[in-house]
């Protein structure tokens, strides 16, 4: 190093060299830290890619394992030409016993006992039993083909799958019976309620609207962040109906089809929980003067009915309801894990590190389910004993479970504190001995 001042002492030269060396070392360390950070990001990115590839492979395997339905439609492959099939659907016909027929009309029906072909046969029976096949001249072969196509367009998600579709539709069927809706509503409304229930979650990807909007997925962009999933379910439903071999509405006139289509869209869009308060508040306003001859009143009622059925699992017996909680939490955790990996916001009720089964259910029962069914009870008093009572019992059971969990946590906390205190005392004693 050359001194810029000839009068500068030699030791000053040494100081400059040391400072220059320090700067060089600091720069080198910073560069190493940056490389380590970049390598860490690469590893994380590789792991994320591996995870995404696995999910894509699983999804492809799930789709390939479905029955080969010509009406299958996916927003990932919307340009694929749909070729209608004209053969008779091949799912095995399940003959319903009288015991099953009677059980099917009740909310206590155990939806876990049935294979897909049995659930398809049950759905087929509902359409015949309600007189929809006769009144709307539905071709029985087209009904079978349509139901099979519906089955094929539900994904193998932990929760939003074909069994959930069956569960919601069976609850609607039981509510139609319980509340004597066929006496109060025209058959067109019964057809809307049943068919919207069947179609309400078609091709659900397993990630909710919040994820779609935050991740700016294709669905969120397509539907401008407005109920992207529910809009997609409607679109898939009517893509299926557009195929003559799957169109159960083929024998009704155009004006009636337009009314049914608009009614179904209204009902499916009502299942977006972001609209829950808005829909319930509107229904409360008309409840005291409810008029079955008022079309707007009936539309509001139908919206609340499909909402009740969509989230009605806790109405069922505990052994039927509880597995659904596990399924829902599994789907929530899949989403929250993905949100964390993508740097997106995570809802606390979906975070595996923050939520428990009791905490998840208590708030949902107290602030969503019970108030909604209490409102329906005002119009249909019979609902209280059959549907509302089980919800009260479920709330009490989960509150007891939470108390047990809290007690166990408190005991564990005291135990840990006691062990820590003993550890400190032993350390002090050892120090004194030394």
Short mmCIF file of C-alpha atoms in Angstrom, two decimals:
data_model
loop_
_atom_site.label_atom_id
_atom_site.label_comp_id
_atom_site.label_asym_id
_atom_site.label_seq_id
_atom_site.Cartn_x
_atom_site.Cartn_y
_atom_site.Cartn_z
CA UNK A 1 0.00 0.00 0.00
CA UNK A 2 1.31 3.49 -0.89
CA UNK A 3 0.80 6.28 1.66
CA UNK A 4 -0.94 9.39 0.34
CA UNK A 5 0.99 11.50 2.88
CA UNK A 6 4.80 11.19 2.87
CA UNK A 7 4.88 12.45 6.48
CA UNK A 8 2.57 9.66 7.68
CA UNK A 9 4.23 7.26 10.13
CA UNK A 10 4.84 3.63 9.12
CA UNK A 11 2.46 2.24 11.78
CA UNK A 12 -0.40 4.22 10.16
CA UNK A 13 0.27 2.20 7.02
CA UNK A 14 -0.25 -0.96 9.06
CA UNK A 15 -3.55 0.37 10.45
CA UNK A 16 -4.82 1.04 6.92
CA UNK A 17 -3.86 -2.48 5.86
CA UNK A 18 -5.72 -3.98 8.84
CA UNK A 19 -8.80 -1.90 8.11
CA UNK A 20 -8.64 -2.87 4.44
CA UNK A 21 -8.37 -6.53 5.46
CA UNK A 22 -11.37 -6.18 7.79
CA UNK A 23 -13.43 -4.65 4.98
CA UNK A 24 -12.39 -7.43 2.61
CA UNK A 25 -13.29 -10.14 5.17
CA UNK A 26 -16.65 -8.46 5.89
CA UNK A 27 -17.45 -8.28 2.18
CA UNK A 28 -16.45 -11.92 1.75
CA UNK A 29 -18.67 -12.97 4.68
CA UNK A 30 -21.59 -10.99 3.28
CA UNK A 31 -21.10 -12.70 -0.08
CA UNK A 32 -20.98 -16.13 1.61
CA UNK A 33 -24.13 -15.34 3.61
CA UNK A 34 -25.89 -14.30 0.41
CA UNK A 35 -24.83 -17.56 -1.28
CA UNK A 36 -26.07 -19.57 1.71
CA UNK A 37 -29.37 -17.68 1.60
CA UNK A 38 -29.73 -18.29 -2.13
CA UNK A 39 -28.86 -21.97 -1.73
CA UNK A 40 -31.44 -22.21 1.07
CA UNK A 41 -34.06 -20.64 -1.18
CA UNK A 42 -33.14 -23.09 -3.93
CA UNK A 43 -33.58 -26.03 -1.56
CA UNK A 44 -36.94 -24.68 -0.42
CA UNK A 45 -37.98 -24.13 -4.02
CA UNK A 46 -36.90 -27.66 -4.96
CA UNK A 47 -38.90 -29.12 -2.06
CA UNK A 48 -41.92 -27.04 -3.07
CA UNK A 49 -41.58 -28.24 -6.68
CA UNK A 50 -41.34 -31.85 -5.49
CA UNK A 51 -44.47 -31.34 -3.38
CA UNK A 52 -46.34 -29.71 -6.29
CA UNK A 53 -45.29 -32.48 -8.67
CA UNK A 54 -46.52 -35.11 -6.19
CA UNK A 55 -49.86 -33.30 -5.84
CA UNK A 56 -50.19 -33.07 -9.62
CA UNK A 57 -49.40 -36.78 -10.00
CA UNK A 58 -51.95 -37.66 -7.32
CA UNK A 59 -54.56 -35.48 -9.02
CA UNK A 60 -53.82 -37.06 -12.41
CA UNK A 61 -54.05 -40.53 -10.89
CA UNK A 62 -57.34 -39.61 -9.21
CA UNK A 63 -58.77 -38.25 -12.45
CA UNK A 64 -57.59 -41.29 -14.41
CA UNK A 65 -59.18 -43.60 -11.84
CA UNK A 66 -62.62 -42.07 -12.46
CA UNK A 67 -65.09 -43.77 -14.74
CA UNK A 68 -64.45 -42.52 -18.26
CA UNK A 69 -67.31 -40.06 -18.55
CA UNK A 70 -67.57 -38.10 -21.81
CA UNK A 71 -69.11 -35.18 -19.94
CA UNK A 72 -66.12 -34.73 -17.64
CA UNK A 73 -65.19 -31.07 -17.71
CA UNK A 74 -62.32 -29.27 -16.03
CA UNK A 75 -61.28 -25.65 -16.09
CA UNK A 76 -57.75 -27.01 -16.61
CA UNK A 77 -58.81 -28.53 -19.92
CA UNK A 78 -61.77 -26.53 -21.12
CA UNK A 79 -60.83 -26.71 -24.80
CA UNK A 80 -61.16 -30.48 -24.87
CA UNK A 81 -64.04 -31.48 -27.13
CA UNK A 82 -66.75 -33.34 -25.29
CA UNK A 83 -68.02 -36.37 -27.13
CA UNK A 84 -71.38 -37.58 -25.76
CA UNK A 85 -71.63 -41.28 -25.11
CA UNK A 86 -74.78 -43.12 -26.05
CA UNK A 87 -74.36 -46.38 -24.17
CA UNK A 88 -76.37 -47.22 -21.06
CA UNK A 89 -74.44 -46.28 -17.87
CA UNK A 90 -72.67 -49.28 -16.40
CA UNK A 91 -72.74 -48.66 -12.65
CA UNK A 92 -74.24 -51.67 -10.86
CA UNK A 93 -77.85 -51.14 -9.85
CA UNK A 94 -78.34 -51.36 -6.10
CA UNK A 95 -81.82 -52.51 -5.08
CA UNK A 96 -82.95 -50.49 -2.08
CA UNK A 97 -84.59 -52.42 0.72
CA UNK A 98 -87.68 -51.00 2.40
CA UNK A 99 -85.57 -50.35 5.50
CA UNK A 100 -83.09 -48.29 3.43
CA UNK A 101 -85.91 -46.38 1.72
CA UNK A 102 -87.35 -45.37 5.10
CA UNK A 103 -83.93 -44.50 6.57
CA UNK A 104 -83.08 -42.38 3.52
CA UNK A 105 -85.82 -39.89 4.44
CA UNK A 106 -84.28 -39.19 7.87
CA UNK A 107 -81.41 -36.87 8.90
CA UNK A 108 -79.96 -39.75 10.95
CA UNK A 109 -79.08 -41.66 7.74
CA UNK A 110 -75.52 -43.02 7.96
CA UNK A 111 -73.80 -41.78 4.81
CA UNK A 112 -70.57 -43.70 5.53
CA UNK A 113 -72.05 -47.16 4.93
CA UNK A 114 -72.49 -46.89 1.17
CA UNK A 115 -70.32 -47.49 -1.88
CA UNK A 116 -70.49 -45.05 -4.82
CA UNK A 117 -72.82 -47.25 -6.89
CA UNK A 118 -75.16 -47.53 -3.88
CA UNK A 119 -75.16 -43.76 -3.38
CA UNK A 120 -75.93 -43.30 -7.09
CA UNK A 121 -78.88 -45.70 -6.75
CA UNK A 122 -80.11 -43.78 -3.68
CA UNK A 123 -79.97 -40.48 -5.59
CA UNK A 124 -81.83 -42.08 -8.48
CA UNK A 125 -84.50 -43.32 -6.05
CA UNK A 126 -84.93 -39.79 -4.61
CA UNK A 127 -85.77 -38.34 -8.04
CA UNK A 128 -88.32 -41.10 -8.65
CA UNK A 129 -89.79 -40.95 -5.13
CA UNK A 130 -90.31 -37.16 -5.27
CA UNK A 131 -92.15 -37.54 -8.58
CA UNK A 132 -89.54 -35.48 -10.46
CA UNK A 133 -88.95 -38.16 -13.10
CA UNK A 134 -92.66 -38.34 -13.86
CA UNK A 135 -93.52 -34.63 -13.60
CA UNK A 136 -90.61 -33.41 -15.75
CA UNK A 137 -90.58 -36.40 -18.11
CA UNK A 138 -87.00 -37.25 -17.25
CA UNK A 139 -85.71 -40.16 -19.29
CA UNK A 140 -84.60 -42.78 -16.67
CA UNK A 141 -81.53 -43.70 -18.76
CA UNK A 142 -80.50 -40.03 -19.00
CA UNK A 143 -81.00 -39.72 -15.24
CA UNK A 144 -78.60 -42.62 -14.67
CA UNK A 145 -76.08 -41.21 -17.14
CA UNK A 146 -76.29 -37.73 -15.59
CA UNK A 147 -75.75 -39.07 -12.06
CA UNK A 148 -72.75 -41.10 -13.19
CA UNK A 149 -71.33 -38.01 -14.87
CA UNK A 150 -71.88 -36.00 -11.66
CA UNK A 151 -69.95 -38.64 -9.73
CA UNK A 152 -67.08 -38.44 -12.22
CA UNK A 153 -66.82 -34.67 -11.85
CA UNK A 154 -66.27 -34.64 -8.10
CA UNK A 155 -62.60 -34.84 -7.15
CA UNK A 156 -61.13 -37.14 -4.51
CA UNK A 157 -60.70 -34.40 -1.89
CA UNK A 158 -60.74 -35.27 1.82
CA UNK A 159 -64.01 -33.33 2.29
CA UNK A 160 -65.40 -31.79 -0.91
CA UNK A 161 -65.99 -35.07 -2.73
CA UNK A 162 -68.89 -37.11 -4.10
CA UNK A 163 -69.83 -38.41 -0.64
CA UNK A 164 -70.27 -34.79 0.50
CA UNK A 165 -72.49 -34.20 -2.55
CA UNK A 166 -74.58 -37.23 -1.56
CA UNK A 167 -74.67 -36.12 2.08
CA UNK A 168 -76.00 -32.64 1.22
CA UNK A 169 -78.57 -34.01 -1.24
CA UNK A 170 -79.77 -36.66 1.21
CA UNK A 171 -80.23 -33.96 3.89
CA UNK A 172 -82.22 -31.87 1.39
CA UNK A 173 -84.36 -34.92 0.61
CA UNK A 174 -84.98 -35.48 4.33
CA UNK A 175 -85.85 -31.80 4.89
CA UNK A 176 -88.32 -31.88 1.99
CA UNK A 177 -90.02 -34.77 3.79
CA UNK A 178 -89.67 -33.38 7.33
CA UNK A 179 -90.98 -29.90 6.47
CA UNK A 180 -93.63 -31.15 4.00
CA UNK A 181 -92.14 -28.89 1.34
CA UNK A 182 -93.96 -30.64 -1.50
CA UNK A 183 -97.23 -29.39 0.00
CA UNK A 184 -95.90 -25.83 0.28
CA UNK A 185 -93.77 -25.45 -2.87
CA UNK A 186 -94.31 -26.24 -6.55
CA UNK A 187 -92.44 -29.21 -8.05
CA UNK A 188 -90.19 -26.85 -10.02
CA UNK A 189 -88.76 -25.58 -6.71
CA UNK A 190 -88.27 -29.14 -5.46
CA UNK A 191 -86.37 -29.94 -8.67
CA UNK A 192 -84.20 -26.83 -8.20
CA UNK A 193 -83.43 -27.69 -4.56
CA UNK A 194 -82.48 -31.29 -5.31
CA UNK A 195 -80.47 -30.63 -8.46
CA UNK A 196 -78.62 -27.64 -6.98
CA UNK A 197 -77.69 -29.85 -4.00
CA UNK A 198 -76.31 -32.52 -6.34
CA UNK A 199 -74.28 -29.97 -8.34
CA UNK A 200 -73.29 -27.50 -5.62
CA UNK A 201 -69.58 -28.46 -5.31
CA UNK A 202 -68.79 -29.92 -8.75
CA UNK A 203 -65.04 -30.09 -9.53
CA UNK A 204 -64.11 -28.48 -6.19
CA UNK A 205 -60.28 -28.29 -6.16
CA UNK A 206 -59.97 -28.64 -2.37
CA UNK A 207 -58.79 -25.04 -1.83
CA UNK A 208 -61.36 -22.43 -0.81
CA UNK A 209 -62.22 -19.02 -2.26
CA UNK A 210 -59.79 -17.22 0.04
CA UNK A 211 -56.92 -19.24 -1.41
CA UNK A 212 -58.19 -18.76 -4.99
CA UNK A 213 -58.30 -14.98 -4.53
CA UNK A 214 -55.03 -14.60 -2.61
CA UNK A 215 -53.14 -16.84 -5.04
CA UNK A 216 -54.86 -15.19 -8.03
CA UNK A 217 -55.68 -18.56 -9.57
CA UNK A 218 -57.27 -18.97 -12.99
CA UNK A 219 -60.70 -19.23 -11.35
CA UNK A 220 -60.25 -16.03 -9.34
CA UNK A 221 -59.13 -14.13 -12.43
CA UNK A 222 -61.97 -15.57 -14.54
CA UNK A 223 -64.68 -14.62 -12.03
CA UNK A 224 -63.13 -11.34 -10.82
CA UNK A 225 -62.73 -12.62 -7.23
CA UNK A 226 -66.53 -12.96 -6.90
CA UNK A 227 -67.43 -16.41 -5.52
CA UNK A 228 -64.96 -18.08 -7.92
CA UNK A 229 -65.64 -21.64 -6.74
CA UNK A 230 -69.43 -21.36 -6.70
CA UNK A 231 -69.41 -19.79 -10.16
CA UNK A 232 -67.22 -22.65 -11.34
CA UNK A 233 -69.53 -25.30 -9.84
CA UNK A 234 -72.44 -23.73 -11.78
CA UNK A 235 -70.44 -23.61 -15.00
CA UNK A 236 -69.45 -27.28 -14.74
CA UNK A 237 -73.05 -28.27 -13.96
CA UNK A 238 -74.38 -26.60 -17.10
CA UNK A 239 -71.50 -27.89 -19.21
CA UNK A 240 -72.81 -31.33 -18.29
CA UNK A 241 -76.44 -30.39 -19.00
CA UNK A 242 -75.31 -29.08 -22.41
CA UNK A 243 -74.68 -32.69 -23.49
CA UNK A 244 -77.97 -34.20 -24.74
CA UNK A 245 -77.07 -37.59 -23.25
CA UNK A 246 -76.81 -36.01 -19.78
CA UNK A 247 -79.57 -33.41 -19.99
CA UNK A 248 -82.32 -34.37 -17.55
CA UNK A 249 -84.15 -31.14 -18.57
CA UNK A 250 -84.48 -32.14 -22.24
CA UNK A 251 -88.27 -32.58 -22.09
CA UNK A 252 -89.19 -29.23 -20.51
CA UNK A 253 -89.84 -26.06 -22.49
CA UNK A 254 -87.25 -23.30 -22.90
CA UNK A 255 -88.94 -20.81 -20.56
CA UNK A 256 -89.16 -23.37 -17.76
CA UNK A 257 -85.52 -24.35 -18.31
CA UNK A 258 -84.49 -20.68 -18.00
CA UNK A 259 -86.31 -20.42 -14.65
CA UNK A 260 -84.74 -23.64 -13.38
CA UNK A 261 -81.28 -22.58 -14.56
CA UNK A 262 -81.55 -19.16 -12.88
CA UNK A 263 -82.91 -20.77 -9.72
CA UNK A 264 -80.07 -23.29 -9.55
CA UNK A 265 -77.44 -20.59 -10.09
CA UNK A 266 -78.98 -18.51 -7.28
CA UNK A 267 -78.93 -21.51 -4.92
CA UNK A 268 -75.38 -22.66 -5.69
CA UNK A 269 -74.03 -19.11 -5.35
CA UNK A 270 -75.78 -18.90 -1.96
CA UNK A 271 -73.47 -21.63 -0.62
CA UNK A 272 -70.55 -19.16 -0.55
CA UNK A 273 -70.05 -18.67 3.20
CA UNK A 274 -68.82 -15.12 2.55
CA UNK A 275 -72.50 -14.29 1.94
CA UNK A 276 -73.79 -16.05 5.07
CA UNK A 277 -74.70 -12.96 7.14
CA UNK A 278 -76.21 -11.16 4.16
CA UNK A 279 -78.51 -14.10 3.27
CA UNK A 280 -79.60 -14.74 6.87
CA UNK A 281 -80.31 -11.06 7.54
CA UNK A 282 -82.48 -10.85 4.42
CA UNK A 283 -84.41 -13.95 5.48
CA UNK A 284 -84.97 -12.62 9.00
CA UNK A 285 -86.58 -9.47 7.58
CA UNK A 286 -89.34 -11.45 5.82
CA UNK A 287 -89.77 -14.25 8.36
CA UNK A 288 -92.58 -12.70 10.41
CA UNK A 289 -94.66 -12.07 7.28
CA UNK A 290 -93.50 -15.01 5.19
CA UNK A 291 -95.74 -15.65 2.18
CA UNK A 292 -95.44 -18.81 0.07
CA UNK A 293 -97.15 -17.01 -2.81
CA UNK A 294 -94.37 -14.39 -2.83
CA UNK A 295 -91.64 -15.56 -5.24
CA UNK A 296 -88.93 -13.49 -3.55
CA UNK A 297 -89.82 -14.96 -0.13
CA UNK A 298 -89.63 -18.49 -1.54
CA UNK A 299 -86.26 -17.77 -3.17
CA UNK A 300 -84.90 -16.55 0.18
CA UNK A 301 -86.21 -19.71 1.85
CA UNK A 302 -84.60 -21.97 -0.75
CA UNK A 303 -81.26 -20.19 -0.29
CA UNK A 304 -81.38 -20.79 3.46
CA UNK A 305 -82.44 -24.43 2.96
CA UNK A 306 -79.48 -25.27 0.73
CA UNK A 307 -77.16 -23.48 3.17
CA UNK A 308 -78.56 -25.58 6.03
CA UNK A 309 -78.01 -28.80 4.08
CA UNK A 310 -74.52 -27.82 2.92
CA UNK A 311 -73.18 -27.47 6.49
CA UNK A 312 -75.52 -29.90 8.25
CA UNK A 313 -73.08 -32.63 9.30
CA UNK A 314 -73.40 -31.86 13.02
CA UNK A 315 -77.16 -32.49 12.76
CA UNK A 316 -76.39 -36.17 12.26
CA UNK A 317 -75.53 -38.67 15.03
CA UNK A 318 -72.08 -38.21 16.55
CA UNK A 319 -70.63 -41.34 14.93
CA UNK A 320 -71.70 -40.02 11.50
CA UNK A 321 -70.81 -36.36 12.08
CA UNK A 322 -67.38 -36.62 13.71
CA UNK A 323 -65.50 -38.23 10.78
CA UNK A 324 -66.57 -35.26 8.65
CA UNK A 325 -64.75 -32.91 11.05
CA UNK A 326 -61.55 -34.93 10.55
CA UNK A 327 -62.03 -34.78 6.77
CA UNK A 328 -62.60 -31.03 6.82
CA UNK A 329 -59.58 -30.36 9.03
CA UNK A 330 -57.42 -32.51 6.75
CA UNK A 331 -58.47 -30.39 3.77
CA UNK A 332 -57.94 -27.17 5.77
CA UNK A 333 -54.44 -28.28 6.78
CA UNK A 334 -53.54 -29.12 3.18
CA UNK A 335 -54.53 -25.58 2.22
CA UNK A 336 -52.79 -23.83 5.11
CA UNK A 337 -49.58 -25.81 4.48
CA UNK A 338 -49.66 -24.68 0.87
CA UNK A 339 -50.41 -21.09 1.88
CA UNK A 340 -47.39 -21.10 4.20
CA UNK A 341 -45.14 -22.48 1.46
CA UNK A 342 -46.40 -19.82 -0.98
CA UNK A 343 -46.18 -16.95 1.51
CA UNK A 344 -49.95 -16.37 1.54
CA UNK A 345 -52.08 -15.38 4.57
CA UNK A 346 -53.25 -18.33 6.71
CA UNK A 347 -56.59 -18.31 8.56
CA UNK A 348 -56.11 -19.39 12.22
CA UNK A 349 -59.03 -21.86 12.01
CA UNK A 350 -57.18 -23.67 9.21
CA UNK A 351 -53.72 -23.71 10.80
CA UNK A 352 -52.70 -27.14 12.13
CA UNK A 353 -50.51 -25.39 14.74
CA UNK A 354 -53.41 -23.39 16.19
CA UNK A 355 -56.69 -25.28 15.81
CA UNK A 356 -58.12 -28.31 17.61
CA UNK A 357 -61.28 -30.23 16.84
CA UNK A 358 -63.25 -28.77 19.82
CA UNK A 359 -62.15 -25.17 19.15
CA UNK A 360 -62.97 -25.57 15.45
CA UNK A 361 -66.49 -26.82 16.13
CA UNK A 362 -67.61 -24.77 19.15
CA UNK A 363 -67.48 -21.41 17.37
CA UNK A 364 -69.02 -22.83 14.19
CA UNK A 365 -71.89 -24.39 16.13
CA UNK A 366 -72.56 -21.37 18.38
CA UNK A 367 -72.30 -18.59 15.82
CA UNK A 368 -73.22 -20.21 12.49
CA UNK A 369 -75.15 -23.48 12.69
CA UNK A 370 -77.38 -23.04 15.73
CA UNK A 371 -78.54 -19.48 14.88
CA UNK A 372 -79.37 -20.54 11.31
CA UNK A 373 -81.37 -23.59 12.35
CA UNK A 374 -83.13 -21.55 15.06
CA UNK A 375 -84.33 -19.21 12.31
CA UNK A 376 -85.61 -22.13 10.21
CA UNK A 377 -87.39 -23.51 13.30
CA UNK A 378 -89.57 -20.38 13.40
CA UNK A 379 -91.00 -21.34 10.01
CA UNK A 380 -90.92 -25.12 10.59
CA UNK A 381 -91.33 -25.90 14.33
CA UNK A 382 -90.79 -29.63 13.68
CA UNK A 383 -87.13 -28.83 12.95
CA UNK A 384 -86.37 -28.10 16.63
CA UNK A 385 -86.55 -31.65 17.91
CA UNK A 386 -85.11 -33.37 14.84
CA UNK A 387 -82.37 -30.95 13.72
CA UNK A 388 -81.79 -28.29 16.38
CA UNK A 389 -81.62 -30.58 19.42
CA UNK A 390 -78.67 -32.56 17.99
CA UNK A 391 -76.82 -29.27 17.41
CA UNK A 392 -77.27 -28.22 21.05
CA UNK A 393 -76.03 -31.64 22.17
CA UNK A 394 -73.04 -31.43 19.82
CA UNK A 395 -72.13 -27.96 21.14
CA UNK A 396 -72.29 -29.21 24.75
CA UNK A 397 -70.16 -32.25 23.91
CA UNK A 398 -67.43 -30.18 22.24
CA UNK A 399 -67.43 -27.72 25.12
CA UNK A 400 -66.87 -30.63 27.52
CA UNK A 401 -64.05 -31.89 25.31
CA UNK A 402 -62.49 -28.43 25.33
CA UNK A 403 -62.67 -28.31 29.13
CA UNK A 404 -60.91 -31.67 29.29
CA UNK A 405 -58.25 -30.43 26.84
CA UNK A 406 -57.75 -27.22 28.84
CA UNK A 407 -57.46 -29.18 32.10
CA UNK A 408 -54.89 -31.54 30.58
CA UNK A 409 -52.88 -28.60 29.24
CA UNK A 410 -52.96 -26.90 32.65
CA UNK A 411 -51.81 -30.09 34.39
CA UNK A 412 -49.02 -30.52 31.84
CA UNK A 413 -47.98 -26.89 32.32
CA UNK A 414 -47.79 -27.33 36.12
CA UNK A 415 -45.86 -30.55 35.69
CA UNK A 416 -43.34 -28.85 33.41
CA UNK A 417 -42.99 -25.93 35.84
CA UNK A 418 -42.47 -28.37 38.71
CA UNK A 419 -39.80 -30.27 36.78
CA UNK A 420 -38.08 -27.01 35.85
CA UNK A 421 -38.16 -25.88 39.50
CA UNK A 422 -36.70 -29.20 40.66
CA UNK A 423 -34.00 -28.86 38.01
CA UNK A 424 -33.03 -25.39 39.29
CA UNK A 425 -32.94 -26.61 42.91
CA UNK A 426 -30.73 -29.56 41.98
CA UNK A 427 -28.37 -27.21 40.12
CA UNK A 428 -28.13 -24.95 43.20
CA UNK A 429 -27.45 -27.94 45.46
CA UNK A 430 -24.77 -29.24 43.10
CA UNK A 431 -23.15 -25.81 43.07
CA UNK A 432 -23.10 -25.64 46.88
CA UNK A 433 -21.55 -29.10 47.14
CA UNK A 434 -18.83 -28.09 44.72
#
